[in-house]
CSV table of C-alpha atoms in Angstrom, one decimal:
chain,number,residue,atom,x,y,z
A,1,MET,CA,-4.8,-0.8,-25.6
A,2,LYS,CA,-6.0,-0.4,-29.2
A,3,GLU,CA,-9.2,1.6,-28.9
A,4,THR,CA,-10.0,5.0,-27.5
A,5,LEU,CA,-12.1,4.6,-24.3
A,6,ALA,CA,-14.6,6.9,-22.6
A,7,ASN,CA,-15.9,7.0,-19.0
A,8,ALA,CA,-13.2,6.3,-16.4
A,9,ASN,CA,-15.9,4.9,-14.0
A,10,PHE,CA,-16.9,2.2,-16.4
A,11,PRO,CA,-14.7,2.2,-19.5
A,12,GLN,CA,-16.2,1.3,-22.9
A,13,ASP,CA,-15.1,2.1,-26.5
A,14,SER,CA,-17.1,3.9,-29.2
A,15,GLU,CA,-18.8,0.6,-30.2
A,16,GLY,CA,-19.8,-0.1,-26.5
A,17,ARG,CA,-17.2,-2.8,-26.0
A,18,VAL,CA,-16.3,-3.2,-22.3
A,19,TYR,CA,-12.7,-2.7,-21.2
A,20,HIS,CA,-11.4,-6.1,-20.1
A,21,ILE,CA,-13.6,-8.7,-21.9
A,22,SER,CA,-13.8,-6.6,-25.0
A,23,VAL,CA,-17.3,-7.6,-26.1
A,24,LYS,CA,-20.4,-5.5,-26.8
A,25,GLN,CA,-24.2,-5.9,-26.8
A,26,GLY,CA,-25.2,-8.8,-29.0
A,27,GLU,CA,-22.0,-10.8,-28.6
A,28,VAL,CA,-22.8,-12.5,-25.2
A,29,ALA,CA,-26.0,-14.5,-24.7
A,30,ASN,CA,-28.3,-14.5,-21.6
A,31,ARG,CA,-27.0,-18.0,-20.7
A,32,ILE,CA,-23.4,-18.2,-19.8
A,33,LEU,CA,-21.1,-21.2,-18.9
A,34,THR,CA,-17.9,-19.8,-17.4
A,35,VAL,CA,-14.6,-21.6,-16.8
A,36,GLY,CA,-11.1,-20.6,-16.0
A,37,ASP,CA,-9.2,-22.5,-18.6
A,38,HIS,CA,-9.2,-21.6,-22.3
A,39,VAL,CA,-8.5,-25.2,-23.2
A,40,ARG,CA,-11.6,-26.3,-21.3
A,41,ALA,CA,-13.7,-23.6,-22.9
A,42,ARG,CA,-12.7,-24.7,-26.4
A,43,ALA,CA,-13.3,-28.4,-25.5
A,44,ILE,CA,-16.8,-27.6,-24.2
A,45,ALA,CA,-17.6,-25.5,-27.3
A,46,LYS,CA,-17.4,-28.8,-29.4
A,47,TRP,CA,-20.8,-29.5,-28.0
A,48,LEU,CA,-22.3,-26.4,-29.6
A,49,ASP,CA,-24.4,-26.8,-32.7
A,50,SER,CA,-22.5,-26.7,-36.0
A,51,GLU,CA,-22.7,-23.4,-37.9
A,52,GLU,CA,-24.9,-25.2,-40.5
A,53,GLU,CA,-27.3,-26.3,-37.7
A,54,ALA,CA,-27.2,-22.9,-35.9
A,55,GLY,CA,-27.7,-20.9,-39.1
A,56,HIS,CA,-24.9,-18.5,-38.1
A,57,PRO,CA,-21.1,-18.6,-37.6
A,58,THR,CA,-19.8,-19.3,-34.1
A,59,PHE,CA,-18.5,-16.1,-32.5
A,60,ILE,CA,-15.0,-16.5,-31.0
A,61,HIS,CA,-13.1,-13.5,-29.5
A,62,THR,CA,-10.1,-13.3,-27.3
A,63,SER,CA,-9.6,-9.9,-25.6
A,64,GLN,CA,-6.2,-8.3,-25.1
A,65,ARG,CA,-6.6,-9.0,-21.4
A,66,GLY,CA,-7.0,-12.8,-22.0
A,67,PHE,CA,-10.7,-13.4,-21.8
A,68,LEU,CA,-12.0,-15.9,-24.3
A,69,THR,CA,-15.7,-15.6,-25.4
A,70,ILE,CA,-17.4,-18.2,-27.6
A,71,THR,CA,-21.0,-17.6,-28.5
A,72,GLY,CA,-23.2,-20.0,-30.4
A,73,ARG,CA,-26.2,-22.2,-30.0
A,74,TYR,CA,-26.7,-25.5,-28.1
A,75,LYS,CA,-29.7,-27.5,-29.2
A,76,GLY,CA,-31.0,-24.3,-30.8
A,77,VAL,CA,-30.6,-22.1,-27.7
A,78,PRO,CA,-28.1,-19.2,-27.7
A,79,VAL,CA,-25.3,-19.7,-25.1
A,80,SER,CA,-21.9,-18.2,-24.4
A,81,ILE,CA,-18.9,-20.0,-23.0
A,82,ILE,CA,-16.4,-17.6,-21.4
A,83,ALA,CA,-12.9,-18.4,-20.0
A,84,ILE,CA,-11.8,-15.9,-17.4
A,85,GLY,CA,-8.7,-17.2,-15.8
A,86,MET,CA,-8.5,-17.5,-12.0
A,87,GLY,CA,-9.5,-15.5,-9.0
A,88,ASN,CA,-12.3,-13.3,-7.6
A,89,PRO,CA,-11.2,-10.2,-9.6
A,90,MET,CA,-11.6,-12.1,-12.8
A,91,MET,CA,-15.1,-13.2,-11.8
A,92,ASP,CA,-15.8,-9.5,-10.9
A,93,PHE,CA,-14.8,-8.5,-14.5
A,94,LEU,CA,-17.0,-11.1,-16.0
A,95,ILE,CA,-20.2,-10.4,-14.1
A,96,ARG,CA,-20.0,-6.6,-14.1
A,97,GLU,CA,-19.0,-6.3,-17.7
A,98,THR,CA,-21.4,-8.9,-19.2
A,99,ARG,CA,-24.2,-7.5,-17.0
A,100,ALA,CA,-23.6,-4.1,-18.7
A,101,ILE,CA,-24.1,-5.4,-22.2
A,102,VAL,CA,-26.7,-8.1,-21.7
A,103,SER,CA,-30.4,-7.1,-21.2
A,104,GLY,CA,-32.9,-9.4,-19.4
A,105,THR,CA,-32.2,-12.1,-16.8
A,106,MET,CA,-28.9,-13.8,-17.0
A,107,ALA,CA,-28.3,-17.5,-16.1
A,108,ILE,CA,-24.6,-18.2,-15.3
A,109,ILE,CA,-23.0,-21.5,-14.3
A,110,ARG,CA,-19.4,-21.7,-13.2
A,111,PHE,CA,-17.7,-25.0,-14.1
A,112,GLY,CA,-14.4,-25.3,-12.4
A,113,SER,CA,-12.0,-27.5,-10.3
A,114,CYS,CA,-11.5,-27.5,-6.6
A,115,GLY,CA,-9.8,-29.0,-3.6
A,116,SER,CA,-12.0,-31.3,-1.5
A,117,TRP,CA,-12.2,-30.8,2.3
A,118,THR,CA,-14.3,-33.8,2.9
A,119,ASP,CA,-14.1,-37.6,2.7
A,120,ARG,CA,-17.5,-37.7,0.9
A,121,ALA,CA,-15.9,-35.9,-2.2
A,122,LYS,CA,-13.0,-38.0,-3.4
A,123,LEU,CA,-10.9,-37.3,-6.5
A,124,GLY,CA,-13.0,-37.4,-9.6
A,125,SER,CA,-16.2,-36.3,-7.7
A,126,VAL,CA,-18.2,-33.3,-8.8
A,127,ILE,CA,-19.4,-31.0,-6.1
A,128,VAL,CA,-22.6,-28.9,-6.6
A,129,PRO,CA,-22.7,-26.4,-3.7
A,130,ARG,CA,-25.9,-24.9,-2.4
A,131,GLY,CA,-23.9,-21.7,-1.7
A,132,GLY,CA,-20.6,-20.3,-0.8
A,133,PHE,CA,-18.5,-17.9,1.3
A,134,CYS,CA,-15.1,-16.2,1.0
A,135,ILE,CA,-11.8,-16.2,2.9
A,136,ARG,CA,-9.7,-13.1,2.8
A,137,ARG,CA,-6.1,-12.7,3.9
A,138,ASN,CA,-6.3,-9.8,6.5
A,139,LEU,CA,-3.4,-7.6,5.4
A,140,ASP,CA,-3.7,-5.5,8.6
A,141,TYR,CA,-2.6,-8.6,10.6
A,142,PHE,CA,0.7,-8.6,8.8
A,143,SER,CA,1.2,-4.8,8.8
A,144,GLU,CA,3.4,-2.9,11.2
A,145,SER,CA,0.9,-0.1,11.3
A,146,PRO,CA,-2.7,-1.6,10.9
A,147,ILE,CA,-5.5,0.7,10.0
A,148,TYR,CA,-8.1,-1.4,11.9
A,149,PRO,CA,-6.4,-2.5,15.2
A,150,GLU,CA,-9.6,-4.3,16.3
A,151,LEU,CA,-9.1,-6.7,13.4
A,152,ALA,CA,-5.3,-6.9,13.5
A,153,LYS,CA,-5.4,-10.1,15.7
A,154,THR,CA,-7.1,-12.1,12.9
A,155,PRO,CA,-4.9,-13.3,10.0
A,156,TYR,CA,-7.9,-14.4,7.9
A,157,LEU,CA,-11.5,-13.0,7.5
A,158,ILE,CA,-14.3,-15.5,6.8
A,159,SER,CA,-17.5,-14.2,5.3
A,160,GLY,CA,-21.1,-15.3,5.6
A,161,ASN,CA,-22.8,-17.5,3.0
A,162,PHE,CA,-24.3,-16.5,-0.3
A,163,ALA,CA,-26.9,-18.9,-1.8
A,164,ALA,CA,-26.9,-20.3,-5.3
A,165,ASP,CA,-30.1,-20.4,-7.3
A,166,GLU,CA,-31.9,-23.4,-5.8
A,167,GLU,CA,-33.8,-24.4,-8.9
A,168,MET,CA,-30.8,-24.2,-11.2
A,169,THR,CA,-28.6,-26.0,-8.6
A,170,ASN,CA,-31.1,-28.9,-8.3
A,171,ARG,CA,-31.5,-29.3,-12.0
A,172,LEU,CA,-27.7,-29.2,-12.4
A,173,ALA,CA,-27.2,-31.9,-9.9
A,174,ASN,CA,-29.9,-34.1,-11.5
A,175,ASN,CA,-28.3,-33.7,-15.0
A,176,LEU,CA,-24.8,-34.5,-13.6
A,177,ASN,CA,-26.1,-37.6,-11.9
A,178,SER,CA,-27.7,-38.8,-15.2
A,179,THR,CA,-24.6,-38.0,-17.2
A,180,LEU,CA,-21.9,-39.3,-14.8
A,181,GLY,CA,-23.7,-42.5,-13.7
A,182,PRO,CA,-22.6,-44.6,-16.6
A,183,LEU,CA,-19.0,-43.2,-16.4
A,184,GLU,CA,-18.9,-44.0,-12.7
A,185,GLU,CA,-19.7,-47.6,-13.5
A,186,GLU,CA,-17.4,-47.7,-16.5
A,187,THR,CA,-14.4,-46.3,-14.5
A,188,LYS,CA,-15.2,-48.5,-11.5
A,189,GLY,CA,-15.7,-45.5,-9.3
A,190,ALA,CA,-12.8,-43.3,-10.5
A,191,ILE,CA,-15.4,-40.8,-11.6
A,192,GLY,CA,-18.2,-39.6,-9.3
A,193,PRO,CA,-20.2,-39.3,-7.2
A,194,VAL,CA,-22.0,-36.0,-7.5
A,195,VAL,CA,-21.8,-34.4,-4.0
A,196,THR,CA,-24.6,-31.9,-3.1
A,197,GLY,CA,-25.9,-29.9,-0.1
A,198,GLY,CA,-22.7,-28.3,1.2
A,199,LEU,CA,-20.8,-25.0,0.8
A,200,ASN,CA,-17.9,-23.9,-1.4
A,201,CYS,CA,-15.3,-21.4,-0.1
A,202,ASP,CA,-13.4,-19.0,-2.2
A,203,GLY,CA,-9.9,-18.1,-1.1
A,204,CYS,CA,-8.4,-14.8,-2.2
A,205,SER,CA,-5.4,-16.9,-3.2
A,206,PHE,CA,-4.6,-20.5,-4.1
A,207,TYR,CA,-2.1,-20.8,-1.3
A,208,SER,CA,-2.4,-19.0,2.0
A,209,SER,CA,-6.1,-18.4,2.2
A,210,GLN,CA,-6.9,-22.0,1.3
A,211,GLY,CA,-4.8,-23.3,4.1
A,212,ARG,CA,-1.8,-24.5,2.0
A,213,ILE,CA,1.4,-24.4,4.0
A,214,ASP,CA,4.4,-22.6,2.4
A,215,PRO,CA,7.5,-22.4,4.6
A,216,SER,CA,8.9,-19.6,2.4
A,217,PHE,CA,6.3,-17.1,3.6
A,218,TRP,CA,4.8,-15.8,6.8
A,219,ASP,CA,1.2,-16.9,6.4
A,220,ASP,CA,0.0,-18.0,9.9
A,221,ASN,CA,-2.5,-20.4,8.4
A,222,LYS,CA,-1.8,-23.7,10.0
A,223,ASP,CA,-5.2,-23.6,11.8
A,224,LEU,CA,-7.1,-22.0,9.0
A,225,ILE,CA,-9.1,-25.0,7.8
A,226,GLU,CA,-10.1,-25.9,11.3
A,227,ASP,CA,-11.2,-22.3,12.0
A,228,VAL,CA,-13.2,-22.3,8.8
A,229,ARG,CA,-14.9,-25.5,9.7
A,230,LYS,CA,-16.0,-24.0,13.1
A,231,VAL,CA,-17.8,-21.2,11.2
A,232,HIS,CA,-19.1,-23.3,8.3
A,233,PRO,CA,-19.1,-27.0,9.3
A,234,ASP,CA,-20.7,-28.1,6.0
A,235,VAL,CA,-17.9,-26.7,3.8
A,236,ASP,CA,-17.1,-29.3,1.1
A,237,CYS,CA,-14.4,-27.6,-1.0
A,238,SER,CA,-12.3,-24.5,-1.8
A,239,GLU,CA,-11.4,-22.7,-5.0
A,240,MET,CA,-11.4,-19.0,-6.1
A,241,GLU,CA,-14.4,-18.0,-8.2
A,242,THR,CA,-17.7,-19.6,-7.5
A,243,SER,CA,-18.6,-17.9,-4.2
A,244,MET,CA,-17.9,-14.6,-5.8
A,245,LEU,CA,-20.3,-15.4,-8.6
A,246,PHE,CA,-23.0,-16.1,-5.9
A,247,HIS,CA,-22.2,-12.9,-4.1
A,248,LEU,CA,-22.4,-10.7,-7.2
A,249,ALA,CA,-25.6,-12.4,-8.4
A,250,LYS,CA,-27.1,-11.4,-5.0
A,251,CYS,CA,-25.9,-7.8,-5.5
A,252,SER,CA,-27.2,-7.3,-9.0
A,253,VAL,CA,-30.0,-4.9,-8.1
A,254,LYS,CA,-31.4,-3.7,-11.5
A,255,GLN,CA,-31.6,-6.9,-13.5
A,256,LYS,CA,-31.7,-10.5,-12.2
A,257,ILE,CA,-28.7,-12.9,-12.3
A,258,ARG,CA,-29.4,-16.6,-11.6
A,259,ALA,CA,-26.2,-18.4,-10.6
A,260,ALA,CA,-25.1,-22.0,-9.9
A,261,GLY,CA,-21.8,-23.8,-9.9
A,262,CYS,CA,-20.1,-27.2,-10.0
A,263,MET,CA,-16.5,-28.2,-9.5
A,264,GLN,CA,-14.5,-31.3,-10.3
A,265,VAL,CA,-12.4,-32.5,-7.4
A,266,PHE,CA,-8.8,-32.2,-8.6
A,267,ALA,CA,-7.1,-32.0,-5.2
A,268,ASP,CA,-7.8,-34.2,-2.2
A,269,ARG,CA,-7.0,-31.9,0.7
A,270,VAL,CA,-7.8,-34.7,3.2
A,271,GLY,CA,-5.6,-37.4,1.7
A,272,ASN,CA,-3.2,-35.1,-0.2
A,273,GLY,CA,-3.8,-36.7,-3.6
A,274,PHE,CA,-4.3,-35.2,-7.1
A,275,ILE,CA,-6.5,-36.3,-10.0
A,276,ARG,CA,-5.0,-38.3,-12.9
A,277,PRO,CA,-5.0,-36.7,-16.4
A,278,GLU,CA,-6.9,-39.6,-18.0
A,279,ILE,CA,-9.8,-39.2,-15.6
A,280,VAL,CA,-10.0,-35.4,-16.4
A,281,ALA,CA,-10.2,-36.3,-20.1
A,282,LEU,CA,-13.3,-38.4,-19.4
A,283,LEU,CA,-14.8,-36.2,-16.8
A,284,GLU,CA,-14.6,-32.7,-18.3
A,285,PRO,CA,-16.6,-33.2,-21.5
A,286,ALA,CA,-19.4,-35.0,-19.6
A,287,VAL,CA,-19.7,-32.2,-17.0
A,288,GLY,CA,-19.6,-29.6,-19.7
A,289,LYS,CA,-22.5,-31.2,-21.5
A,290,ALA,CA,-24.5,-31.5,-18.3
A,291,VAL,CA,-24.0,-27.8,-17.6
A,292,LEU,CA,-25.1,-26.8,-21.1
A,293,ASP,CA,-28.2,-29.0,-20.7
A,294,THR,CA,-29.0,-27.2,-17.4
A,295,LEU,CA,-28.5,-23.8,-19.0
A,296,ILE,CA,-30.8,-24.3,-21.9
A,297,SER,CA,-33.6,-25.6,-19.6
A,298,THR,CA,-33.3,-22.6,-17.4
A,299,LYS,CA,-35.9,-19.9,-17.8
A,300,VAL,CA,-34.7,-16.3,-18.4
A,301,GLU,CA,-37.1,-13.4,-18.5
A,302,ASP,CA,-36.9,-10.7,-21.2
A,303,GLU,CA,-34.3,-12.7,-23.2
A,304,MET,CA,-32.6,-10.6,-25.8
A,305,ASP,CA,-34.0,-10.5,-29.3
A,306,PRO,CA,-31.6,-12.3,-31.7
A,307,VAL,CA,-31.9,-9.6,-34.4
A,308,GLY,CA,-28.6,-7.8,-34.6
A,309,THR,CA,-26.8,-10.3,-32.4
A,310,VAL,CA,-24.0,-12.8,-33.4
A,311,TRP,CA,-26.5,-15.6,-32.9
A,312,GLU,CA,-29.0,-14.2,-35.4
A,313,SER,CA,-29.6,-16.8,-38.1
A,314,VAL,CA,-28.1,-15.6,-41.4
A,315,ASN,CA,-29.5,-18.6,-43.2
A,316,LYS,CA,-32.2,-21.2,-42.5
A,317,PRO,CA,-30.9,-23.5,-39.8
A,318,SER,CA,-30.9,-27.2,-40.3
A,319,PRO,CA,-33.0,-29.4,-38.0
A,320,VAL,CA,-31.1,-30.4,-34.8
C-alpha cells in the first residue's frame, strides 16, 4: 500500500481513488467492457480510437491489486475496458468501486469464457444469457459443527435467477450474429453459433461448485450438475463472474446499472473437449468489437461531463 487511506468502511485515498482498482472520478467511463484476462483487455483495446482520433491520450493504469483499467474512445464514445481477474469477489470490487466514482447510469458488459452444459453450445460458440444464478459451496455441510443444521444436509446452495438488461442483451446478440456470421462460414463451423435465451450459472470456484470431479478432495459434487438442471433446466453454461454482475446491477439502488454478458465456449462439459488456440485468436477480437459496438449504442442517462476527465479532448480530434 503506497497511499494513506481514509474510511475503513469504503477506503479511498486523498484524491478519491478507490482501494482495489485504484482509480478516481474521471478515469472510468459510464460504459464498461469487463474481462478477466489482462491480455484479452489489451487486445480489445486495439479497437479503440487512436490518440489522434480521440483528441486525448489513452488512459492505462494497473493497480497494485492487479486490476487493469484502459479508458479511451471507441468511434468517438468514451469507454473503459477493465480486466479484473476471476471470481465473484473480483466482480464485487469492480461494480462497487466503479459505481462509487462514476455518476449517472452505467452500462457494463462482461466478456468472458465458459464451460458449456448443452449440446446447442459447442466449442467456439458464444453464449448470450438472458440471466444468471449462483452456486455456492455450503461450508456447513463440510463442518463438524455447523451453524445452520437445517442446511447442513445440502453440499451446494443454488440461488434464484437475476435478469440481464433485455435491450442490451438483444442488441448484443444481434451484433454478435452480424460479426460472427462470416467467421462461422470461413472456419466451416469452428466458430459460432450465437446461443441465446438460456441462463448462466456462476460457481464460487472453478472446480467443486461447477461440478468438476477432483479425487484429491471431499467435494460431494458428483450429482451437482443434475441437481442444478432440476432447478434451472434452461442453464447453458457455467463460469464465475457474469451472474454476480447481474445480481449487483439489480441491487444498485441509488443509480442505475445496465448489465449484459457474453461468453466464449472454451470448455465442452458434455463432450469433455477444450477449444483450440487458433480458434480463440480469431474469435476474441471479433467478439470484443461486437461488445464495444453494443456499448456505444446503449443509452445512458446523466452521462458524465468530459471536462476534467481522462477522455476530455486536449486537442481537436480528427474525423473518425
